[in-house]
Coordinates of C-alpha atoms in Angstrom, one line a residue:
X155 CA -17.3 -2.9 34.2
X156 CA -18.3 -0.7 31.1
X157 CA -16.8 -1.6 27.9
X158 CA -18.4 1.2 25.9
X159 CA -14.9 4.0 26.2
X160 CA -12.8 1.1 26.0
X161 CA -10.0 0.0 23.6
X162 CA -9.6 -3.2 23.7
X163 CA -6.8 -3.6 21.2
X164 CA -3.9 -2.6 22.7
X165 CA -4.2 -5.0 25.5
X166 CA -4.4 -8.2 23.4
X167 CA -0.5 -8.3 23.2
X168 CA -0.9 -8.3 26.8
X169 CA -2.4 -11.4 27.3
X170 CA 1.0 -14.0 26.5
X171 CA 2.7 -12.1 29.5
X172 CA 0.1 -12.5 32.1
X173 CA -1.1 -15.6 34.0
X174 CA -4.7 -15.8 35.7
X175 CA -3.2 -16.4 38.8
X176 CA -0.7 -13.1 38.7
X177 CA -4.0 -11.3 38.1
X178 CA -5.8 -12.9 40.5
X179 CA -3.0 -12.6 43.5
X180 CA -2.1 -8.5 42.6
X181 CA -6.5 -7.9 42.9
X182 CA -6.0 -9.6 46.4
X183 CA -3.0 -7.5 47.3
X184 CA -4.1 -4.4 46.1
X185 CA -7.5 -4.8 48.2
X186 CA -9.9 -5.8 45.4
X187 CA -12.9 -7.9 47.2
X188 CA -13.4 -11.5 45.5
X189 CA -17.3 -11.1 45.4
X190 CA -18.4 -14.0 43.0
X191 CA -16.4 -17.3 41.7
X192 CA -17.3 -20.0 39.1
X193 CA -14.9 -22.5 39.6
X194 CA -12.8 -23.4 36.9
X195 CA -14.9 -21.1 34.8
X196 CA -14.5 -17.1 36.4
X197 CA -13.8 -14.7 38.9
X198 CA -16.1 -11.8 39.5
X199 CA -13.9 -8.7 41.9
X200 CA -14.8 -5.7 43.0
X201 CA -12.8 -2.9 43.1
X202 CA -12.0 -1.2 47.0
X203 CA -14.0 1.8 46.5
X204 CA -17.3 -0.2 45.3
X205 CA -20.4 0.5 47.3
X206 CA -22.1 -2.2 49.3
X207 CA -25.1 -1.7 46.0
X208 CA -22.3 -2.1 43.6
X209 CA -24.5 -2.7 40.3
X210 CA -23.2 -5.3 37.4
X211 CA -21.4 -2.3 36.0
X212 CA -18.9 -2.6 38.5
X213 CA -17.8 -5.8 38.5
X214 CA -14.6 -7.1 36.9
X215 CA -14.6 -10.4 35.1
X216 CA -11.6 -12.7 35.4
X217 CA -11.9 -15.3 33.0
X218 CA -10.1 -18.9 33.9
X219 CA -10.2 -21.2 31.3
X220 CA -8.1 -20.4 28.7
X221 CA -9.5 -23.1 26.7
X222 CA -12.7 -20.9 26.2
X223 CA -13.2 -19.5 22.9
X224 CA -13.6 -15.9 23.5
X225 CA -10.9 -16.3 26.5
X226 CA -8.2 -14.1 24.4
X227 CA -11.2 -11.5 24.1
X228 CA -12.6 -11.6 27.8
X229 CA -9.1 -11.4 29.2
X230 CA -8.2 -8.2 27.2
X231 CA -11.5 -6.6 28.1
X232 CA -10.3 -7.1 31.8
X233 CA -7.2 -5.6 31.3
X234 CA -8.7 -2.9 29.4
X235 CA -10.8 -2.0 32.6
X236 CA -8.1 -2.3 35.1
X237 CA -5.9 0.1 33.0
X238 CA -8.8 3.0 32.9
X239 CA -9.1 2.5 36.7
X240 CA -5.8 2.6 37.2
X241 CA -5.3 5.1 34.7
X242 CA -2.3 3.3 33.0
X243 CA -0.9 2.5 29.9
X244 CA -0.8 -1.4 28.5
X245 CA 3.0 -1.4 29.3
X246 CA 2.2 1.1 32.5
X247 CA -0.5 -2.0 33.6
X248 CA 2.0 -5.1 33.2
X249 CA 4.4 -3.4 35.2
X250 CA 1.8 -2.8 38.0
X251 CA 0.8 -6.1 38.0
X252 CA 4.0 -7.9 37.8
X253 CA 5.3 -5.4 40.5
X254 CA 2.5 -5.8 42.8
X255 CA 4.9 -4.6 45.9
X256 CA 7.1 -2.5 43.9
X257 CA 7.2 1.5 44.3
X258 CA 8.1 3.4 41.8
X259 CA 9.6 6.5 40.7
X260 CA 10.0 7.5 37.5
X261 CA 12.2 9.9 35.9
X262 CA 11.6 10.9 32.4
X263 CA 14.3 13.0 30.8
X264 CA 13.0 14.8 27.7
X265 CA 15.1 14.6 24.5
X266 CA 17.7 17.4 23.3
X267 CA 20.1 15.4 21.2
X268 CA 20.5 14.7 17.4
X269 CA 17.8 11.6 16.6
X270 CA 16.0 12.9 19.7
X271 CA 18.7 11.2 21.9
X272 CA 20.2 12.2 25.4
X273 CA 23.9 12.1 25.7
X274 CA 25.0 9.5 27.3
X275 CA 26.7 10.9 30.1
X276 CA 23.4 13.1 31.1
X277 CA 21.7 9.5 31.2
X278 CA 24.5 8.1 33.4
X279 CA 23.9 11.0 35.7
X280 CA 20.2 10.7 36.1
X281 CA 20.7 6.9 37.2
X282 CA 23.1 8.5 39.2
X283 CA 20.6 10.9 41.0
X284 CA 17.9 8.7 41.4
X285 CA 20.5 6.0 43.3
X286 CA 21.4 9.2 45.7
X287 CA 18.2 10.3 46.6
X288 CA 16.8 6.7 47.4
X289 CA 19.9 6.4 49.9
X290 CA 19.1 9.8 51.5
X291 CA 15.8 8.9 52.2
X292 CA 16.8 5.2 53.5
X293 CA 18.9 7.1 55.7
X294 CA 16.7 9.6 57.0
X295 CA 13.8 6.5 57.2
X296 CA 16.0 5.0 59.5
X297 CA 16.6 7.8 61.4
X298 CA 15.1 11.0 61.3
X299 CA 17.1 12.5 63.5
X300 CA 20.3 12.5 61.5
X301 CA 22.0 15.6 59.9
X302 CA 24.8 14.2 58.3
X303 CA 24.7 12.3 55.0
X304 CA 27.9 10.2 54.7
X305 CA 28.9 6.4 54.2
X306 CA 27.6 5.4 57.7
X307 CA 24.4 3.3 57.4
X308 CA 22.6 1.1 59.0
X309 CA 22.1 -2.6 58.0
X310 CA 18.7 -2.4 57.6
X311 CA 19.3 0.5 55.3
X312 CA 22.3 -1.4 53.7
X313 CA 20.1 -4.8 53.4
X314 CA 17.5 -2.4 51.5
X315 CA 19.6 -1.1 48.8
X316 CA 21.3 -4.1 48.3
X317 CA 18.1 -6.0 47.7
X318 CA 15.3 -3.7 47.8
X319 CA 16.3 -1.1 45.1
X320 CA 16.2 -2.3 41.4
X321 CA 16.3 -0.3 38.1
X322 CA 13.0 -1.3 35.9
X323 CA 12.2 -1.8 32.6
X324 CA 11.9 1.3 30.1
X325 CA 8.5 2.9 29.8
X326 CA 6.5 3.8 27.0
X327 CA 7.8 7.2 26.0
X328 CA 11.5 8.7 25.6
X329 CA 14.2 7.6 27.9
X330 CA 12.1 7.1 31.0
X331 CA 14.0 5.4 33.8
X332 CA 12.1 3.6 36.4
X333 CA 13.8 3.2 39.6
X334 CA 11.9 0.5 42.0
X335 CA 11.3 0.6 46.0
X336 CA 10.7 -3.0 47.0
X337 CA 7.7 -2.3 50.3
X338 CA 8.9 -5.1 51.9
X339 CA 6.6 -6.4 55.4
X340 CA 5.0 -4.4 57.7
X341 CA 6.9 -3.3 61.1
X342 CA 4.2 -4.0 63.9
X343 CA 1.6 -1.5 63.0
X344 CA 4.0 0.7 60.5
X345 CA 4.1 0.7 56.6
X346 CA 6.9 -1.2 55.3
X347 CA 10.8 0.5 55.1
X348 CA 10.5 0.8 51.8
X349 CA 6.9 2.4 51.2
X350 CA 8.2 4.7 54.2
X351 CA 11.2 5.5 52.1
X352 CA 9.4 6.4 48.8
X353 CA 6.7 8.3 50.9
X354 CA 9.3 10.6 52.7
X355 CA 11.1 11.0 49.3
X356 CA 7.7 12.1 47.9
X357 CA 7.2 14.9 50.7
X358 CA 10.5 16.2 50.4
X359 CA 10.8 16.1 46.6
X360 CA 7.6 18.0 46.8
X361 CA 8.8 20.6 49.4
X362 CA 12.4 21.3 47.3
X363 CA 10.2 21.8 44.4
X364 CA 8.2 24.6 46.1
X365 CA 11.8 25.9 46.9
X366 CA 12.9 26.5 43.3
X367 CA 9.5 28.3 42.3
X368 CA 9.8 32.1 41.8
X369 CA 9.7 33.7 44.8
X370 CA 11.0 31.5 47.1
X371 CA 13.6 33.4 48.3
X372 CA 13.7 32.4 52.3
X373 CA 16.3 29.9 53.3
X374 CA 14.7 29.5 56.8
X375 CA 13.8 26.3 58.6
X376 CA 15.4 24.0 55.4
X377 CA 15.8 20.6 57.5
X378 CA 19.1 18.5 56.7
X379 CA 17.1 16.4 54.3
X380 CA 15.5 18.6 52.1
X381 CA 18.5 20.2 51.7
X382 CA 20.8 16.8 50.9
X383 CA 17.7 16.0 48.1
X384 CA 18.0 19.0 46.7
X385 CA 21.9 18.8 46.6
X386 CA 21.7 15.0 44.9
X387 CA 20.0 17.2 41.9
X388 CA 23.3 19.1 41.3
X389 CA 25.3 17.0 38.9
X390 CA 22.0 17.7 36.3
X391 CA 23.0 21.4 36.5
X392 CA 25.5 21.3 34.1
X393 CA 23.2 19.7 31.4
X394 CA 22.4 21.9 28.4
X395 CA 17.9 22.0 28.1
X396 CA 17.6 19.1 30.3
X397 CA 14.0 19.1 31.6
X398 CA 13.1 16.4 34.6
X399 CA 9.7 15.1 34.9
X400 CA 9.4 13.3 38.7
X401 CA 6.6 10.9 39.3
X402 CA 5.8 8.1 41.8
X403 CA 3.9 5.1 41.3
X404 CA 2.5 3.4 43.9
X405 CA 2.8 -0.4 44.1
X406 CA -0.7 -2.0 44.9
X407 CA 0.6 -3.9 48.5
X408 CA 0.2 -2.0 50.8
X409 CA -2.4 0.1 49.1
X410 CA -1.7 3.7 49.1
X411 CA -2.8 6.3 51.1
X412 CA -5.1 8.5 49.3
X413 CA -3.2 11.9 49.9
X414 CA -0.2 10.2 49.1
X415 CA 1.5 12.1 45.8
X416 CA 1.3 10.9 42.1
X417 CA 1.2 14.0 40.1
X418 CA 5.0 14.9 37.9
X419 CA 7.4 17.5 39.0
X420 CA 9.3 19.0 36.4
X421 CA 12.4 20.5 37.5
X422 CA 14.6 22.0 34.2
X423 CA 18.2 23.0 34.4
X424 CA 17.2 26.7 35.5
X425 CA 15.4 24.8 38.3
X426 CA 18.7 22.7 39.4
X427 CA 20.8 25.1 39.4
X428 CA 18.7 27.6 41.2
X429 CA 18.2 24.6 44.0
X430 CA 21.9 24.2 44.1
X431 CA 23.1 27.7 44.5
X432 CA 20.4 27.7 47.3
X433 CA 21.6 24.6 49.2
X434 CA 25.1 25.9 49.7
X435 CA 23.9 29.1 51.0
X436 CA 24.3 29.0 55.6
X437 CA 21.2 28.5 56.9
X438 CA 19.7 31.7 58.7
X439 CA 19.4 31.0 62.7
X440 CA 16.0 29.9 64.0
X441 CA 14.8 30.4 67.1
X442 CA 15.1 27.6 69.9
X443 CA 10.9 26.6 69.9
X444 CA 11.3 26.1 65.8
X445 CA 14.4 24.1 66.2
X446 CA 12.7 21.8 68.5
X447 CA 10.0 21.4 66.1
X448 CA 12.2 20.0 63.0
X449 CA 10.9 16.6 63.5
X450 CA 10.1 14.5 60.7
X451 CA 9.5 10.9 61.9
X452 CA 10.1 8.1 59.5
X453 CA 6.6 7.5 57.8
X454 CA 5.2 11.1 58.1
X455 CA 5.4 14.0 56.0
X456 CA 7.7 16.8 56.0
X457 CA 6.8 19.7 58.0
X458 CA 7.3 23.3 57.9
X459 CA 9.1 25.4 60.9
X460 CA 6.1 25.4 63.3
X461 CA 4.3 28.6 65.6
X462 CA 2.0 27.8 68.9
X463 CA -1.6 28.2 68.4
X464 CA -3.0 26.7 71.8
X465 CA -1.8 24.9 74.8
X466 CA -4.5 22.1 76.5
X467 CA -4.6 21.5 80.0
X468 CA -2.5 17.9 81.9
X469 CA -4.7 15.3 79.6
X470 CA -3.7 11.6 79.1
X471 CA -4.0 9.9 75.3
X472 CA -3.4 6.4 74.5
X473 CA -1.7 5.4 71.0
X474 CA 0.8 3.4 69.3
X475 CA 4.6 4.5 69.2
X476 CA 5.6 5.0 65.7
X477 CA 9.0 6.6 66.5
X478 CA 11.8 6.4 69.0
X479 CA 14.8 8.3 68.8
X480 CA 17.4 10.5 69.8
X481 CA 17.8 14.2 70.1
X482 CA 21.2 15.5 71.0
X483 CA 20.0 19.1 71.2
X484 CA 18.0 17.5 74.5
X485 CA 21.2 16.5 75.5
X486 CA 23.6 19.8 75.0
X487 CA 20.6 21.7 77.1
X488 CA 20.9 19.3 79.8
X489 CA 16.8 17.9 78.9
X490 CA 16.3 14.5 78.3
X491 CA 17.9 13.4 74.9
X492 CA 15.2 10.5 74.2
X493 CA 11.7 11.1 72.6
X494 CA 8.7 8.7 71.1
X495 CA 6.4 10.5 68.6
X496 CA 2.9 8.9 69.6
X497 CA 0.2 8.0 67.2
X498 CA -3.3 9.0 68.4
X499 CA -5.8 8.4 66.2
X500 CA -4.8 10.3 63.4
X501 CA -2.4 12.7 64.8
X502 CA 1.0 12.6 66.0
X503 CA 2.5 13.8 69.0
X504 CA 6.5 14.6 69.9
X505 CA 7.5 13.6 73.5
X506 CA 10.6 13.2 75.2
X507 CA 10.8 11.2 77.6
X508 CA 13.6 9.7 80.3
X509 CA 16.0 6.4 79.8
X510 CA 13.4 4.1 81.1
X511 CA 10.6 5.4 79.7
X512 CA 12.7 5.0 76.3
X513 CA 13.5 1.5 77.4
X514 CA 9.2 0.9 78.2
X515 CA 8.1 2.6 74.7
X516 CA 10.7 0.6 73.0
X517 CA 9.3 -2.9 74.3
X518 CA 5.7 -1.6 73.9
X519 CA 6.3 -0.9 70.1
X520 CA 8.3 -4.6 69.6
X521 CA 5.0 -6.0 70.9
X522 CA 2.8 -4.3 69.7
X523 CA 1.2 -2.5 72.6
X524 CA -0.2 0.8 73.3
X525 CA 0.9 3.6 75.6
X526 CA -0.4 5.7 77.4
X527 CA 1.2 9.4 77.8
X528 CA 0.3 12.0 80.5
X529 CA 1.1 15.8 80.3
X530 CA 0.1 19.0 78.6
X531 CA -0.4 19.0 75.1
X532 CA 0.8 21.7 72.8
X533 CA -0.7 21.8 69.7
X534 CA 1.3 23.6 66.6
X535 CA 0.1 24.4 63.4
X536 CA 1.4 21.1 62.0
X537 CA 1.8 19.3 64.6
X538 CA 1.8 19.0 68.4
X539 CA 3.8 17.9 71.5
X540 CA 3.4 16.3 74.8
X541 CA 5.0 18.1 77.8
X542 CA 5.2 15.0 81.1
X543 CA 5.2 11.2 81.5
X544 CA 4.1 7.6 80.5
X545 CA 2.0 5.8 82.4
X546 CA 3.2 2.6 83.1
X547 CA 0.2 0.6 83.3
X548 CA -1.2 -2.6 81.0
X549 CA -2.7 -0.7 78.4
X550 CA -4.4 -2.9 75.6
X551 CA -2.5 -4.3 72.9
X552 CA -3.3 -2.1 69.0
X553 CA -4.4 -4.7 66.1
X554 CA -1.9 -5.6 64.2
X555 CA -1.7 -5.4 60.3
X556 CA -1.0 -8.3 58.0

């Protein structure tokens, strides 16, 4: 760890407030490697992205006797080089560590009040906002399929924001509000509910964004979701130069994928309000082949309204089921209305399939098994779909994740 660029001082406050072994236990979770200890004495980590020939330079000392003289000194100097890596803040760092499976979104309202305050009731409504758009996106988590947005929920969605969903503590900086996604465990080979909350939040924030830019004029292929998010904005429209600063941070278990978004999006009352005139207009029709393709499974980004590019021949693929749902569309058309989205490598694919093949994913995904699908594969510009059957044969079980 180089000390040179480093300021030390503003990390010795720090050093009351955090034990050895909270330090210790959020390097394990956030996938630091252990690579040296002296017992009683230090631990030497490594951070994830180290090469195997990782020089001294890049190891992190964790001192563990607080009885050592320069312990106050050492223990500040680690802190000081897990905030640069991080690229945090002293009071940005103890939240990271003491949230170590805690997302985070942060909404930072910028001042416009005598004293630089923010009135009170433009405060109440940005607590509000950030409530609504947490339960849109448990919603739409739990089921991707849905369209409407109303009181009915789940009670895996209702044991998550009763126990999952928790205001922080105020940031460095002017009325910034922290509103906290507990992960929770893993489901068979899928992130946690709660990291698959924040991460379809994230892609949809990031697509209504893009819709409130100049020249986004097209009201075609809004899905249901985008459009509720965007709606959960609207009681900001009526604030006077309120300005909205976005920004997700990314609890440390399970580590974050590296496309996964961190960077602020500012939306000012112009902004709102253009988003909210937008979201009431009808949606234009869209033809029947784009309609099928408004699929967002729980977990994956948001896509756009899709075009074919190229059709492969019958093939068979083998993956892991990371959805199962239904799609009364199927239904109305007199199709099947059950489909899987299957995990192949790193692609997804949209299948639908009959009752008992529902019935045969469903029990594959509970134990963790594979399946295997056979058909023709159409691929789409973001995504592709299978077109015939599973295979109901033994097919190996997928490693599962801690």
């Amino acid at each position: 760890m180089k000390l040179d660029k480093l300021d030390t001082g503003a990390f010795r406050p720090l050093v009351p407030s955090v034990s050895v072994a909270m330090i210790s236990d959020f390097l394990h979770e956030a996938g630091w490697v252990l690579a040296d200890e002296r017992e009683g004495l230090a631990e030497y980590w490594l951070s994830p992205n180290t090469e195997a020939d990782g020089t001294e330079d890049d190891t992190y000392l964790l001192p563990l006797n607080d009885g050592m003289r320069d312990y106050d000194r050492r223990l500040a100097e680690l802190l000081a080089g897990l905030a640069d890596y991080f690229g945090d803040d002293a009071s940005q760092l103890l939240q990271r560590i003491s949230s170590v499976d805690w997302d985070t979104l942060l909404f930072r309202v910028n001042p416009v009040g005598p004293g630089e305050s923010v009135p009170l009731a433009e405060a109440a409504s940005v607590l509000a906002v950030g409530s609504e758009m947490l339960r849109l996106s448990a919603l739409y988590t739990d089921n991707p399929e849905r369209t409407g947005w109303g009181s009915r929920r789940s009670a895996n969605v209702a044991d998550y924001l009763r126990d999952g969903v928790r205001l922080g503590h105020t940031r460095q900086g002017s009325f910034v509000f922290p509103v906290m996604s507990r992960t929770g465990p893993w489901q068979g080979s899928l992130p946690p509910f709660g990291r698959q909350v924040m991460m379809n939040l994230a892609a949809a924030l990031d697509r209504v964004h893009r819709w409130a830019s100049p020249g986004a004029h097209e009201r075609e292929g809004m899905p249901p979701f985008e459009t509720a998010v965007a709606k959960s904005l609207r009681p900001l429209a009526r604030a006077g130069d309120l300005s909205l600063h976005l920004s997700f941070q990314w609890a440390a278990n399970p580590p974050a994928a590296e496309d996964i978004r961190n960077s602020s999006l500012v939306f000012d009352v112009s902004a709102i309000r253009t988003l909210d005139r937008r979201a009431q207009q009808p949606a234009k029709a869209l033809p029947r082949s784009t309609q099928d393709d408004l699929l967002a499974p729980a977990g994956t980004a948001l896509r756009s309204p899709l075009t074919i590019t190229r059709r492969h021949p019958e093939q068979e693929l083998t993956g892991e089921v990371i959805a199962i749902g239904v799609d009364d569309r199927n239904a109305a058309r007199g199709e099947n209305p059950y489909f899987i989205v299957l995990r192949v490598r790193e692609n997804d694919y949209v299948m639908a399939v009959n009752h008992d093949e529902h019935d045969y994913a469903l029990r594959a995904r509970a134990d963790g098994r594979g399946v295997t699908a056979r058909g023709e594969v159409t691929i789409r510009e973001a995504g592709a779909t299978i077109q015939g059957s599973l295979v109901r044969d033994q097919t190996p079980s997928l490693p599962r994740r801690p």
